[in-house]
Structures are given as C-alpha cells and as structure tokens.
Short mmCIF file of C-alpha atoms in Angstrom, two decimals:
data_model
loop_
_atom_site.label_atom_id
_atom_site.label_comp_id
_atom_site.label_asym_id
_atom_site.label_seq_id
_atom_site.Cartn_x
_atom_site.Cartn_y
_atom_site.Cartn_z
CA SER A 981 44.46 5.67 4.32
CA ARG A 982 41.14 7.16 3.02
CA THR A 983 43.11 7.85 -0.53
CA ASN A 984 43.89 3.77 -0.63
CA PHE A 985 40.39 2.76 0.03
CA GLY A 986 38.43 5.72 -1.61
CA ARG A 987 35.66 7.77 -0.01
CA PHE A 988 33.26 5.04 -0.36
CA PHE A 989 34.90 2.03 1.16
CA TYR A 990 37.08 3.94 3.95
CA ARG A 991 36.06 3.43 7.38
CA PHE A 992 36.97 6.20 9.78
CA PRO A 993 39.15 4.78 12.97
CA GLU A 994 37.61 4.44 16.48
CA GLY A 995 33.99 3.16 15.59
CA GLY A 996 33.64 5.52 12.41
CA GLU A 997 31.43 4.20 9.52
CA SER A 998 32.34 3.78 5.84
CA GLY A 999 30.15 5.12 3.20
CA PHE A 1000 29.43 1.41 2.38
CA ASP A 1001 28.09 1.02 6.06
CA VAL A 1002 25.77 3.96 5.46
CA TYR A 1003 24.51 2.71 2.22
CA ASN A 1004 23.35 -0.58 3.86
CA ARG A 1005 21.38 1.70 6.36
CA VAL A 1006 20.02 3.65 3.51
CA SER A 1007 18.93 0.67 1.75
CA GLY A 1008 16.70 -0.55 4.80
CA PHE A 1009 15.23 3.00 4.77
CA ILE A 1010 14.36 3.06 1.26
CA GLY A 1011 12.42 -0.38 1.90
CA THR A 1012 10.60 0.92 4.81
CA LEU A 1013 9.81 4.06 2.71
CA LYS A 1014 8.29 2.02 -0.33
CA ARG A 1015 6.67 -0.01 2.09
CA ASP A 1016 4.93 2.49 3.99
CA SER A 1017 4.12 4.43 0.84
CA ALA A 1018 2.40 1.28 -0.74
CA GLU A 1019 0.63 0.95 2.51
CA TYR A 1020 -0.56 4.71 2.54
CA TYR A 1021 -1.72 4.21 -1.43
CA ASN A 1022 -3.70 1.08 -0.68
CA ASP A 1023 -5.70 3.08 2.21
CA ASP A 1024 -9.30 3.86 1.16
CA GLU A 1025 -8.69 7.35 2.35
CA ALA A 1026 -5.86 7.88 -0.23
CA GLN A 1027 -7.55 9.91 -3.02
CA GLU A 1028 -6.58 9.06 -6.65
CA GLY A 1029 -4.03 11.68 -7.89
CA ASP A 1030 -2.95 12.73 -4.47
CA SER A 1031 0.12 14.54 -4.64
CA THR A 1032 2.09 13.53 -1.42
CA THR A 1033 5.18 15.30 -0.45
CA ILE A 1034 7.95 13.45 1.69
CA CYS A 1035 10.41 15.46 3.35
CA ILE A 1036 13.65 13.72 4.33
CA VAL A 1037 16.08 15.68 6.50
CA THR A 1038 19.62 14.32 6.80
CA HIS A 1039 23.23 14.89 6.62
CA GLY A 1040 24.97 15.29 3.28
CA LEU A 1041 26.55 11.95 3.12
CA SER A 1042 23.49 10.32 3.89
CA LEU A 1043 21.89 12.21 1.25
CA ARG A 1044 24.43 11.33 -1.27
CA LEU A 1045 23.88 7.61 -0.58
CA PHE A 1046 20.48 7.68 -0.74
CA LEU A 1047 20.62 9.17 -4.26
CA MET A 1048 23.46 6.70 -5.04
CA ARG A 1049 20.91 3.76 -3.90
CA TRP A 1050 17.84 5.26 -5.27
CA PHE A 1051 19.47 5.92 -8.67
CA GLN A 1052 21.95 2.85 -8.71
CA TYR A 1053 24.98 5.12 -9.28
CA SER A 1054 28.27 3.15 -9.43
CA VAL A 1055 30.96 3.68 -6.71
CA HIS A 1056 32.77 5.83 -9.26
CA GLU A 1057 29.96 8.03 -9.68
CA PHE A 1058 29.42 8.48 -5.83
CA GLU A 1059 33.45 9.20 -5.47
CA ARG A 1060 32.89 12.15 -8.14
CA SER A 1061 29.87 13.53 -5.94
CA TYR A 1062 30.16 16.01 -3.14
CA ASN A 1063 27.88 16.71 -0.21
CA PRO A 1064 25.65 19.74 -0.79
CA LYS A 1065 26.24 22.93 1.02
CA ASN A 1066 24.62 23.03 4.63
CA ALA A 1067 20.87 23.46 4.59
CA ALA A 1068 20.71 22.93 0.96
CA VAL A 1069 17.66 21.52 -0.46
CA VAL A 1070 17.51 18.49 -3.02
CA VAL A 1071 14.30 17.81 -4.99
CA LEU A 1072 13.33 14.59 -6.32
CA GLU A 1073 10.30 15.11 -9.04
CA ARG A 1074 7.89 12.61 -9.97
CA ASP A 1075 8.01 12.10 -14.01
CA PRO A 1076 5.01 11.55 -16.18
CA GLY A 1077 5.86 7.80 -16.15
CA GLY A 1078 5.60 7.88 -11.95
CA TRP A 1079 9.21 7.59 -11.80
CA PHE A 1080 11.37 10.26 -9.72
CA GLU A 1081 14.17 11.92 -11.18
CA LEU A 1082 16.40 15.03 -9.77
CA SER A 1083 15.24 18.39 -10.52
CA PRO A 1084 17.52 19.81 -13.31
CA VAL A 1085 19.20 22.19 -10.74
CA ASP A 1086 20.21 19.13 -8.52
CA ARG A 1087 21.35 16.69 -11.31
CA ILE A 1088 24.97 15.53 -11.05
CA ALA A 1089 27.11 17.19 -13.52
#
C-alpha cells in the first residue's frame, strides 16, 4: 500500500508511475534546461545582463519533484510537501550570487 512505501516510492498499479520515476524524468529535463540555457548564453545575440524568463507549465507532482531535484530536498522533505493549488504560480528568483531560490511566499515551511 501507499502508506507502506511512502508517496515518493509507491508505484500506482496498472502502469502508473512512482514519484521516483517522475524524479528521474525531471532530472533529465533539468539537464536539458541547463544545456539549452548555456547554449543561449554562449550565443553572440545574448546581451550581458539579459534577464531571461523561463516558464514551465506542469502538474503539481512534477513541480514538487522538480523543486526536490533542483534544491536537493530529501525524500523526507518531499513527503512533507503537498501539491500547489490548481493554476498556482510558483516563482524561482535569481539571487545576487546567480543561484535561484524560491520566492518567499513559495518556500516550504
């Protein structure tokens, strides 16, 4: 049962995915996102100080697993999180050091 395995490792029956399965797919997406971004920033047309916005539209579970992978949350931290409400917007902002962080209203308590 889901309680025995936890929300991250439980695989839904009849071809369903576990959070772990989605986490692996999200990891591949992040690699692609980083490569594509690096290619853009190496392009002669990219201007220094360019403030690029990337919009990712996805389901709640995929979003939570993206954040888990990006910020290296533990399985325990993932288990404590919940999907955002439908059509919610979650914002990552670039800090002065160039890294991304969740906007204050989107941080996990």
